[in-house]
Structure formats: structure tokens, C-alpha cells
Coordinates of C-alpha atoms (C1' of nucleotides) in Angstrom, one line a residue:
Chain A
M1 CA 29.2 -85.2 26.2
K2 CA 28.3 -81.6 27.0
D3 CA 25.0 -80.7 28.5
Y4 CA 22.6 -78.6 26.5
S5 CA 22.4 -75.0 27.7
V6 CA 19.1 -73.3 28.6
I7 CA 18.2 -69.8 29.6
I8 CA 15.0 -69.2 31.4
V9 CA 12.8 -66.0 31.1
D10 CA 10.1 -65.3 33.7
D11 CA 9.3 -62.3 35.7
H12 CA 8.5 -64.2 38.9
P13 CA 11.5 -65.3 40.9
V14 CA 9.7 -68.2 42.5
V15 CA 8.9 -69.6 39.1
R16 CA 12.5 -69.4 38.1
E17 CA 13.3 -71.3 41.2
G18 CA 10.9 -73.9 40.0
Y19 CA 12.5 -74.1 36.6
R20 CA 15.9 -74.8 38.3
R21 CA 14.5 -77.8 40.0
L22 CA 12.9 -79.0 36.8
I23 CA 15.7 -78.3 34.3
D24 CA 18.9 -78.0 36.1
L25 CA 18.5 -81.4 37.8
Q26 CA 17.7 -83.0 34.5
P27 CA 20.6 -85.0 33.0
G28 CA 21.7 -83.4 29.7
L29 CA 20.4 -80.0 30.5
K30 CA 21.9 -77.1 32.4
I31 CA 20.6 -73.6 33.0
A32 CA 23.0 -71.0 31.6
G33 CA 21.2 -67.9 32.6
E34 CA 18.0 -66.1 33.7
A35 CA 16.2 -63.1 32.6
E36 CA 13.1 -61.4 33.9
D37 CA 11.9 -59.4 31.0
A38 CA 12.1 -59.3 27.2
R39 CA 15.1 -57.0 26.9
A40 CA 17.1 -58.9 29.3
A41 CA 16.2 -62.2 27.5
Y42 CA 17.5 -60.8 24.3
A43 CA 20.7 -59.6 25.9
Q44 CA 21.2 -62.9 27.5
F45 CA 20.6 -64.8 24.3
R46 CA 23.2 -62.8 22.4
A47 CA 25.7 -63.1 25.3
L48 CA 25.2 -66.8 26.0
R49 CA 23.9 -68.3 22.7
P50 CA 22.0 -71.1 24.6
D51 CA 20.7 -74.1 22.8
V52 CA 17.2 -73.5 24.1
V53 CA 15.2 -70.6 25.6
V54 CA 12.3 -71.3 27.9
M55 CA 10.1 -68.3 28.3
D56 CA 6.8 -66.9 29.5
V57 CA 4.6 -64.8 27.2
T58 CA 3.4 -62.3 29.6
L59 CA 6.4 -60.3 30.8
P60 CA 6.7 -56.7 32.0
G61 CA 7.2 -54.3 29.2
A62 CA 7.4 -55.8 25.8
S63 CA 5.4 -59.0 25.4
G64 CA 7.0 -62.4 25.2
I65 CA 5.7 -62.8 21.6
E66 CA 7.8 -59.7 20.6
A67 CA 10.7 -61.1 22.4
I68 CA 10.5 -64.4 20.4
R69 CA 10.3 -62.4 17.1
H70 CA 13.3 -60.3 18.2
I71 CA 15.4 -63.3 19.1
R72 CA 14.4 -65.3 16.0
Q73 CA 15.2 -62.2 13.9
Y74 CA 18.7 -62.1 15.3
D75 CA 19.2 -66.0 15.0
D76 CA 16.5 -67.9 13.0
S77 CA 17.9 -71.1 14.3
A78 CA 17.1 -70.2 17.9
R79 CA 15.0 -72.8 19.8
I80 CA 12.4 -71.2 22.0
V81 CA 9.8 -73.0 24.1
V82 CA 6.9 -71.0 25.6
F83 CA 6.0 -72.0 29.1
T84 CA 3.0 -70.0 30.5
M85 CA -0.1 -70.1 32.6
H86 CA -2.3 -69.0 29.7
L87 CA -4.3 -71.8 28.3
S88 CA -5.1 -69.8 25.2
A89 CA -5.3 -70.9 21.6
A90 CA -4.7 -67.3 20.4
F91 CA -1.5 -66.9 22.5
A92 CA -0.3 -70.3 21.3
L93 CA -0.9 -69.6 17.6
K94 CA 0.7 -66.2 17.9
A95 CA 3.7 -67.8 19.7
V96 CA 4.2 -70.4 17.0
Q97 CA 3.7 -67.9 14.3
A98 CA 6.5 -65.8 16.0
G99 CA 8.8 -68.8 15.8
A100 CA 8.3 -70.6 19.1
M101 CA 9.2 -74.3 19.0
G102 CA 6.8 -75.3 21.7
Y103 CA 3.9 -74.1 23.9
I104 CA 3.4 -75.7 27.3
T105 CA 1.0 -74.5 30.0
K106 CA 2.3 -74.3 33.5
S107 CA -0.6 -76.5 34.7
S108 CA 0.7 -79.3 32.6
D109 CA 2.9 -82.1 34.0
P110 CA 6.4 -80.6 34.4
R111 CA 7.9 -83.5 32.5
L112 CA 6.1 -82.2 29.5
L113 CA 8.2 -79.1 29.5
V114 CA 11.3 -81.2 29.6
E115 CA 10.0 -83.3 26.7
A116 CA 9.2 -80.1 24.8
I117 CA 12.8 -78.9 25.4
F118 CA 14.3 -82.1 24.1
G119 CA 11.7 -81.9 21.3
A120 CA 12.9 -78.5 20.4
L121 CA 16.5 -79.6 20.3
R122 CA 15.5 -82.3 17.8
G123 CA 13.5 -79.7 15.8
Q124 CA 10.0 -80.9 16.8
T125 CA 7.4 -78.4 18.0
V126 CA 5.6 -79.7 21.1
I127 CA 2.2 -78.2 22.2
S128 CA 0.6 -79.2 25.4
P129 CA -2.6 -81.3 25.0
D130 CA -4.8 -78.8 26.8
V131 CA -3.8 -76.1 24.3
I132 CA -4.4 -78.4 21.3
E133 CA -7.9 -79.0 22.6
A134 CA -8.5 -75.3 23.1
I135 CA -7.4 -74.7 19.5
A136 CA -9.6 -77.5 18.2
R137 CA -12.5 -76.2 20.3
D138 CA -12.2 -72.7 19.0
R139 CA -11.9 -73.8 15.4
I140 CA -15.0 -76.0 15.7
S141 CA -17.1 -73.3 17.2
G142 CA -15.8 -70.9 14.5
I143 CA -16.1 -68.1 16.9
G144 CA -12.5 -68.1 18.0
T145 CA -11.5 -66.2 21.0
G146 CA -12.0 -62.9 19.3
L147 CA -8.8 -61.7 20.9
T148 CA -7.0 -62.3 17.7
D149 CA -9.2 -59.8 16.0
L150 CA -7.9 -57.0 18.3
S151 CA -4.7 -55.1 17.7
P152 CA -2.2 -55.1 20.6
R153 CA -3.2 -51.6 21.6
Q154 CA -6.8 -52.5 21.6
T155 CA -6.1 -55.5 23.8
E156 CA -4.3 -53.3 26.2
I157 CA -7.1 -50.7 26.3
L158 CA -9.7 -53.5 26.6
C159 CA -7.9 -54.7 29.7
L160 CA -7.9 -51.4 31.3
L161 CA -11.5 -50.7 30.5
A162 CA -12.5 -54.1 31.9
R163 CA -10.7 -53.2 35.1
G164 CA -13.2 -50.4 35.5
W165 CA -10.9 -47.5 34.6
S166 CA -12.4 -44.3 33.2
A167 CA -11.4 -43.2 29.8
E168 CA -9.6 -40.2 31.3
R169 CA -7.5 -42.4 33.6
I170 CA -6.6 -44.7 30.7
A171 CA -5.7 -41.7 28.6
G172 CA -3.5 -40.4 31.4
E173 CA -1.8 -43.9 31.9
L174 CA -1.1 -44.3 28.2
S175 CA -0.5 -40.7 27.4
I176 CA -3.0 -40.4 24.6
S177 CA -6.2 -38.4 24.3
P178 CA -9.4 -39.5 26.1
K179 CA -11.0 -39.2 22.7
T180 CA -8.7 -41.9 21.4
V181 CA -9.6 -44.1 24.3
R182 CA -13.3 -43.6 23.6
N183 CA -12.8 -44.5 19.9
N184 CA -11.0 -47.6 20.8
H185 CA -13.7 -48.4 23.3
Y186 CA -16.2 -48.2 20.6
Q187 CA -14.0 -50.1 18.1
I188 CA -13.4 -52.9 20.6
K189 CA -17.1 -53.3 21.3
S190 CA -17.8 -53.2 17.6
I191 CA -15.2 -55.8 16.7
L192 CA -16.2 -58.2 19.4
G193 CA -19.9 -57.6 18.8
L194 CA -20.7 -56.5 22.4
E195 CA -23.5 -54.2 23.4
T196 CA -22.6 -53.1 26.9
D197 CA -19.5 -52.3 29.0
A198 CA -20.5 -55.1 31.3
Q199 CA -20.2 -57.6 28.5
L200 CA -16.8 -56.3 27.9
V201 CA -15.8 -57.3 31.4
W202 CA -17.1 -60.8 30.9
F203 CA -15.2 -61.0 27.6
A204 CA -12.0 -60.2 29.4
L205 CA -12.7 -62.7 32.1
E206 CA -13.6 -65.5 29.8
T207 CA -10.6 -65.0 27.6
G208 CA -8.3 -65.0 30.6
L209 CA -7.3 -61.5 29.9
L210 CA -8.3 -60.7 33.4
P211 CA -8.4 -63.1 36.3
A212 CA -11.8 -63.8 37.9
I213 CA -11.9 -63.2 41.6
Chain B
M1 CA 12.8 -77.2 68.2
K2 CA 10.2 -78.4 65.8
D3 CA 9.9 -76.7 62.3
Y4 CA 6.7 -74.9 61.6
S5 CA 4.6 -76.8 59.0
V6 CA 3.5 -75.2 55.8
I7 CA 1.1 -76.3 53.1
I8 CA 1.3 -74.8 49.7
V9 CA -1.6 -74.3 47.3
D10 CA -1.0 -73.4 43.7
D11 CA -2.3 -74.9 40.4
H12 CA 1.0 -74.8 38.7
P13 CA 3.4 -77.6 39.5
V14 CA 6.5 -75.5 38.5
V15 CA 5.4 -72.9 41.0
R16 CA 5.1 -75.5 43.7
E17 CA 8.6 -76.6 43.0
G18 CA 9.7 -73.0 43.4
Y19 CA 8.0 -72.9 46.7
R20 CA 10.0 -75.9 47.8
R21 CA 13.3 -74.2 47.1
L22 CA 12.1 -71.1 49.0
I23 CA 10.4 -72.6 52.0
D24 CA 11.6 -76.1 52.4
L25 CA 15.2 -75.0 52.5
Q26 CA 14.5 -72.3 55.0
P27 CA 15.5 -73.2 58.6
G28 CA 12.5 -73.3 60.8
L29 CA 10.0 -74.1 58.0
K30 CA 9.0 -77.4 56.3
I31 CA 6.4 -78.1 53.7
A32 CA 3.9 -80.6 55.0
G33 CA 1.7 -80.8 52.0
E34 CA 0.6 -79.5 48.6
A35 CA -2.7 -78.8 46.9
E36 CA -3.6 -77.7 43.5
D37 CA -7.1 -76.4 44.0
A38 CA -9.4 -75.0 46.7
R39 CA -11.1 -78.3 47.6
A40 CA -7.8 -80.1 48.0
A41 CA -6.4 -77.2 50.1
Y42 CA -9.4 -77.5 52.5
A43 CA -8.9 -81.3 52.8
Q44 CA -5.2 -81.0 53.3
F45 CA -5.8 -78.3 56.0
R46 CA -8.1 -80.6 57.9
A47 CA -5.8 -83.6 57.6
L48 CA -2.5 -81.9 58.4
R49 CA -3.5 -78.9 60.5
P50 CA -0.4 -76.9 59.3
D51 CA 0.9 -73.8 61.1
V52 CA 0.7 -71.7 57.8
V53 CA -1.0 -72.0 54.5
V54 CA 0.6 -70.3 51.5
M55 CA -1.8 -70.1 48.5
D56 CA -2.6 -68.3 45.2
V57 CA -5.9 -66.6 44.8
T58 CA -6.6 -67.8 41.3
L59 CA -7.2 -71.5 41.4
P60 CA -9.2 -73.8 39.2
G61 CA -12.8 -74.2 40.2
A62 CA -13.6 -72.3 43.5
S63 CA -11.6 -69.1 44.0
G64 CA -8.8 -68.8 46.5
I65 CA -10.9 -66.1 48.4
E66 CA -13.6 -68.7 48.9
A67 CA -11.0 -71.2 50.1
I68 CA -9.7 -68.7 52.6
R69 CA -13.2 -68.1 54.0
H70 CA -13.8 -71.8 54.0
I71 CA -10.6 -72.7 56.0
R72 CA -11.1 -69.7 58.4
Q73 CA -14.7 -70.9 59.0
Y74 CA -13.4 -74.3 60.0
D75 CA -10.6 -72.9 62.2
D76 CA -10.5 -69.2 62.7
S77 CA -7.0 -69.3 64.0
A78 CA -5.7 -70.5 60.6
R79 CA -2.8 -68.5 59.3
I80 CA -3.0 -68.0 55.5
V81 CA -0.7 -66.1 53.4
V82 CA -1.7 -65.2 49.8
F83 CA 1.1 -65.4 47.2
T84 CA 0.0 -64.4 43.8
M85 CA 0.9 -62.8 40.6
H86 CA -1.9 -60.3 40.8
L87 CA -0.9 -56.9 41.7
S88 CA -4.5 -56.0 42.6
A89 CA -5.8 -53.7 45.4
A90 CA -9.2 -55.3 45.1
F91 CA -7.8 -58.9 45.5
A92 CA -5.6 -57.9 48.3
L93 CA -8.5 -56.2 50.3
K94 CA -10.8 -59.1 49.5
A95 CA -8.3 -61.6 50.7
V96 CA -7.6 -59.7 54.0
Q97 CA -11.3 -59.4 54.5
A98 CA -11.7 -63.1 54.1
G99 CA -9.1 -63.7 56.7
A100 CA -5.7 -63.8 55.0
M101 CA -2.8 -62.8 57.1
G102 CA -0.6 -61.6 54.2
Y103 CA -0.7 -60.8 50.5
I104 CA 2.6 -61.0 48.6
T105 CA 3.1 -60.7 44.8
K106 CA 5.1 -63.3 43.0
S107 CA 7.2 -60.5 41.4
S108 CA 8.4 -59.4 44.9
D109 CA 11.7 -60.5 46.3
P110 CA 11.1 -64.2 47.4
R111 CA 12.5 -63.4 50.8
L112 CA 9.4 -61.2 51.4
L113 CA 7.3 -64.4 51.3
V114 CA 9.4 -65.9 53.9
E115 CA 9.1 -62.8 56.0
A116 CA 5.3 -62.8 55.6
I117 CA 5.2 -66.5 56.7
F118 CA 7.1 -65.7 59.9
G119 CA 5.0 -62.5 60.3
A120 CA 1.8 -64.6 60.1
L121 CA 3.2 -67.0 62.8
R122 CA 3.7 -63.9 65.0
G123 CA 0.2 -62.7 64.2
Q124 CA 1.3 -59.9 61.8
T125 CA -0.3 -59.2 58.5
V126 CA 2.4 -58.5 55.8
I127 CA 1.4 -56.9 52.5
S128 CA 4.0 -56.4 49.8
P129 CA 4.9 -52.7 49.1
D130 CA 3.7 -52.8 45.5
V131 CA 0.2 -53.8 46.6
I132 CA 0.2 -51.1 49.3
E133 CA 0.9 -48.6 46.7
A134 CA -1.7 -49.9 44.4
I135 CA -4.2 -49.6 47.3
A136 CA -3.2 -46.1 47.9
R137 CA -3.4 -45.2 44.3
D138 CA -6.7 -46.8 43.5
R139 CA -8.5 -45.7 46.6
I140 CA -11.3 -48.1 45.8
S141 CA -12.4 -48.1 49.4
G142 CA -16.1 -48.2 49.7
I143 CA -16.4 -51.2 47.6
G144 CA -17.5 -54.2 49.5
T145 CA -19.9 -52.4 51.9
G146 CA -22.7 -51.2 49.8
L147 CA -25.0 -54.0 49.1
T148 CA -27.0 -53.2 52.2
D149 CA -27.7 -49.7 50.9
L150 CA -29.5 -51.0 47.9
S151 CA -33.2 -51.7 47.8
P152 CA -34.3 -55.2 46.6
R153 CA -35.3 -53.8 43.3
Q154 CA -32.0 -52.0 42.8
T155 CA -30.2 -55.3 43.7
E156 CA -32.2 -57.1 41.1
I157 CA -31.5 -54.5 38.4
L158 CA -27.8 -54.4 39.4
C159 CA -27.7 -58.1 38.9
L160 CA -29.1 -57.9 35.4
L161 CA -26.9 -54.9 34.5
A162 CA -23.8 -56.7 35.7
R163 CA -24.8 -59.6 33.4
G164 CA -24.4 -57.3 30.5
W165 CA -28.1 -56.9 29.7
S166 CA -29.2 -53.7 28.0
A167 CA -31.6 -51.3 29.7
E168 CA -34.2 -52.2 27.1
R169 CA -33.9 -55.9 27.8
I170 CA -34.1 -55.4 31.5
A171 CA -37.2 -53.1 31.0
G172 CA -38.8 -55.9 29.0
E173 CA -37.9 -58.6 31.5
L174 CA -39.2 -56.6 34.5
S175 CA -42.1 -54.9 32.5
I176 CA -41.1 -51.4 33.5
S177 CA -39.9 -48.5 31.4
P178 CA -36.4 -48.3 30.0
K179 CA -36.2 -44.9 31.6
T180 CA -36.8 -46.5 35.0
V181 CA -34.1 -48.9 34.4
R182 CA -31.7 -46.1 33.6
N183 CA -32.7 -44.1 36.6
N184 CA -32.0 -47.2 38.7
H185 CA -28.8 -47.7 36.9
Y186 CA -27.7 -44.2 37.8
Q187 CA -28.9 -44.5 41.4
I188 CA -27.0 -47.7 41.9
K189 CA -23.8 -46.3 40.7
S190 CA -24.3 -43.2 42.7
I191 CA -25.1 -45.2 46.0
L192 CA -22.2 -47.5 45.5
G193 CA -19.8 -44.7 44.5
L194 CA -18.9 -46.3 41.2
E195 CA -17.7 -44.5 38.1
T196 CA -18.0 -47.0 35.3
D197 CA -20.3 -50.0 34.4
A198 CA -17.3 -52.2 34.4
Q199 CA -16.8 -51.5 38.1
L200 CA -20.4 -52.4 38.6
V201 CA -19.6 -56.0 37.3
W202 CA -16.7 -56.2 39.7
F203 CA -18.9 -55.1 42.6
A204 CA -21.5 -57.8 41.7
L205 CA -18.6 -60.4 41.5
E206 CA -16.9 -59.3 44.8
T207 CA -20.2 -59.3 46.7
G208 CA -21.0 -62.8 45.4
L209 CA -24.1 -61.4 43.7
L210 CA -22.9 -63.1 40.6
P211 CA -20.7 -66.2 40.4
A212 CA -17.4 -65.6 38.9
I213 CA -17.1 -67.6 35.6
Chain C
dG1 C1' 10.8 -46.4 -5.5
dT2 C1' 6.2 -46.8 -5.0
dT3 C1' 2.1 -48.8 -3.8
dT4 C1' -0.8 -51.1 -0.6
dG5 C1' -2.0 -52.3 4.0
dT6 C1' -2.4 -51.8 8.7
dC7 C1' -2.0 -49.4 13.1
dG8 C1' -2.2 -45.8 16.3
dC9 C1' -4.0 -41.3 17.0
dG10 C1' -7.5 -37.9 17.2
dG11 C1' -11.3 -34.3 15.1
dG12 C1' -16.2 -33.7 14.0
dC13 C1' -21.1 -34.1 14.6
dA14 C1' -25.7 -36.0 15.2
dA15 C1' -28.1 -39.2 18.2
dT16 C1' -28.3 -41.1 22.4
dT17 C1' -27.5 -41.5 27.2
dT18 C1' -26.3 -39.8 31.7
dG19 C1' -26.7 -37.0 35.7
dC20 C1' -29.7 -35.1 38.5
dC21 C1' -33.8 -32.9 39.3
dC22 C1' -38.9 -33.5 39.9
dG23 C1' -43.8 -35.5 41.3
dA24 C1' -47.2 -39.5 41.7
dC25 C1' -48.3 -43.5 43.4
dC26 C1' -48.2 -47.4 46.7
dT27 C1' -47.1 -49.8 51.5
dT28 C1' -45.6 -50.0 56.0
dT29 C1' -45.3 -48.2 60.6
dC30 C1' -46.0 -45.2 64.4
Chain D
dG1 C1' -53.5 -39.8 59.1
dA2 C1' -48.9 -38.5 58.8
dA3 C1' -44.3 -39.7 58.0
dA4 C1' -41.0 -42.6 55.7
dG5 C1' -39.4 -45.3 52.2
dG6 C1' -39.8 -48.0 48.0
dT7 C1' -41.1 -48.0 42.9
dC8 C1' -42.1 -45.9 38.8
dG9 C1' -41.2 -42.5 35.4
dG10 C1' -41.1 -37.3 33.1
dG11 C1' -37.9 -33.5 31.9
dC12 C1' -33.8 -31.3 30.5
dA13 C1' -29.0 -29.7 30.1
dA14 C1' -24.5 -31.8 29.8
dA15 C1' -21.9 -35.6 28.5
dT16 C1' -21.0 -39.6 25.9
dT17 C1' -21.6 -42.8 22.1
dG18 C1' -21.8 -44.3 17.4
dC19 C1' -19.8 -43.6 13.3
dC20 C1' -17.6 -41.0 10.1
dC21 C1' -13.3 -38.8 8.6
dG22 C1' -8.1 -37.7 7.8
dC23 C1' -3.3 -37.9 9.2
dG24 C1' 1.4 -39.9 9.9
dA25 C1' 4.3 -44.1 10.7
dC26 C1' 5.9 -48.2 9.3
dA27 C1' 6.1 -52.8 7.1
dA28 C1' 5.4 -55.7 3.3
dA29 C1' 4.6 -56.3 -1.6
dC30 C1' 5.2 -54.9 -6.4

DNA sequence: GTTTGTCGCGGGCAATTTGCCCGACCTTTC
DNA sequence: GAAAGGTCGGGCAAATTGCCCGCGACAAAC
């Protein structure tokens, strides 16, 4: 019986090493390839046609969510399992909407990832318990993370604003007008119902958009 | 010749597996223990007295920075190398101030971590090139010194501003005019050399004026 | 093909806030 | 009692915010 082939997508080399010990040593699975960003993941998928893709959602350049969509567009039977540090209901829902067959946090027991891979092979979607709980909690409170209400661009700008960057610096970084940054700044605060810029930082910290020190 | 002992601190099991392949297979190094949060790291350090600690800065509960301080307070000859995904000048400076002997990003070539470990054993501080560049670009020097330059009243107002309170609310709380709050707001940013209100929050977090999440 | 929707981008303009000056009170300290 | 420093606020030009608008791109729906 042939092993199922897996490709792994993560931008941190050390994490890919960790995958190897988890997956490659697992009977029935073998790692066919690696990629460190969304474009390479897509190229690898087309070249190797693996049975399963295991990928992070935060990647350099295009987001993992987009990569999922892209791969599923090319082959809608692709099995993709998201494996990420983000314990986020918003990310998980987006990933599943985009076509992921699993969402496991890196702080989970590693065996859960293996289970999710075999689950995906059987056509089951496995979500790690901590994420399920986060989804349930968000639903109950009704508030949600708020992050889902922001467009990708707004999220990006929020992230830079919360870092303490000036509108001018952000404008330079993104090659847009400072006025656009200011408009987005206002829109973001308006959508999230925030009063001050300091609250904006706290929002970014609480949603995990930025790491707390 | 005895191998140097290393303990690894990271909250993601898969990352710890990656460390094992990197460090344990390296001639001259062996992994003596693992920890997944700051408290466990401290306990492991006291129990095992390793030659080097490799740790992330974002950990559940207490921050890695605090863990560094805590360990160095217990043993000021402790060699600690930070290995993290965060390409952040502020984190790196904070870590080195706290006593870290190295700061390497997870997206660096893994061999750099090994080099940093051996560097730390020789008493050298190794910072990964991407972080050096970030420090040069951000030029956020000056942060981390200023608290002593603020009067008690200014510190109090800074604390409330950083919490996200509006000038009016602070004025009500302290029974002074909103105008005075705004003047203080300006003075504080001026004294600390800050540009935006978001930086003000980070200042409060980094000086420990406010607890992070 | 067209409509409808959303998204990213920015102009415009009044209202507000900031940046930076000022002086008037306290205390403390020499 | 004079000097020094903290606290409190007024004033005013310059800058920013809050909120409106329209434009073009692009995807989905009719």
C-alpha cells in the first residue's frame, strides 16, 4: 500500500522541521514537498498533486486563505488542512469557507494534526477543540471578533496603525495617499466602534493581530 | 567532552519538535528539557541549570521578556537566546535589555540559531540581520528611558490615555479641564519623543505601566 | 450584457484637535 | 523671599478628524 503524500507550507524553517518529525515518521504518510509562501505552495501543488496540503494561514505575501482559494479553484477536490498559531474564530471560519478541510492550532496536541490529515483523507473536516470553543464564545456574546467586519486592506492598515506608524509612513509603505490612510483610519474606528487610537491598539492586541509584549 | 545542555521554551509542540532536529542532532549540543510557558521555563532552569536557554518571547501567561528577567535575576550568568517569529525592533531591544544574549527570527536560516547558541556560550550576543535592519529603520531609540522624565501627574494621565480613555473622560475622572488633559497629552508625547497615540500605548506596555493583556 | 455589490482609492469641507505659546497659582528648597 | 518645579488652563494658527462625496475595478447575479 502506497503512503499518502503531503506537502507542507510554512514560512518558518524550524516549523517545517517539526512537521517532518510529526508527519514523515507517521506510518501511512510521507512528505512530498515543502513551500514557504503561497505562490510556491500553488506551484508545488500543481507539480506534485499531493493527497493533502498542510499549511499555515499567515504567510509572506499573499495570505494562506487566498492560497487555499487558489488551490481549490485549480482542483476542488484538494484536501487542505490549516495548521496555525492563531486561535481565531474569524480565521477558522474564513479558512473553512475558502475550502479548508481542517483547522488545527499549533498549541494543540500534535497528534490532532495527524488525525486531521487522516480525517481530511476520509472527507471529514476536523477543527481543534480550542477553536470550536472560540467560535462558540464569539457566537454567544454576539459581538464576534469584529475582524470579520474589516476588509483585508483595512485589517492591514489597522495592523500598521496599531504598531504606531504615522499615516504618512503607512502611505509610503503601501504606496497610497496619506488621505486614504486617514480615511481608512476613520472607517476602521467607525466599524469597530472605537473612540481613540489607543483603543485601536488594544483591539489589535486582543484579536491577536499583534502580539503583546 | 561533554555536550552543552540546552532547554527550549515554546508553546507550540510542533516548533519544539523542530528545535529537536536543529539542536539535538547538532554535535556539541543536547536538549536537556522543554517548557511551554514562562513559569515552566523558570522551574526547568532551576532544576536543570542548562548552559543555554532558547525561548520564544510570546508565551501563554507571562511574557517571555519577563521570563528572561526572572531567570537572569536568579542567575545573572544565564545565557538566553530568543528565537521568535516576530521581526520587531522593539521586542529585540526589550529582550536584550532584559538580558537576552541573542535574538533570532524563525524565518532566518536555522543555522543562524545554532550560531547564536554557540555565540552565547562564548559570551557574544547575536542578532539576526533582519532585526538589525529593522532597528536601523525604525530608529525607535529613546523608548524605554523616559518614564523618569514624567511628573507623577503626567504618568497618571499617560496611564489613562494608554487605556484608551478620551480626554473628556479623564478630565471627569481627575476633576480637571479637558484642556489640561490635552495639554498633558501633548507634553507627554513631546517629552517621550512619541509621534502617535498608538506608540503611547506601546510605551506604557513596555515600561510595565500597564499589564499586557 | 447588464445590473448590483463591494472594495480600494482619494477629494472636499466644516468642526475639532493638536502643537506650542502664555501666565497664574501652589509647594518645596535653599 | 527668591528660585525652581509641578499643576492647571487660556489662546490661536495649523493640522487633523469626521463624514460626505465620486470614481474605477472587479466579481457575482440576473
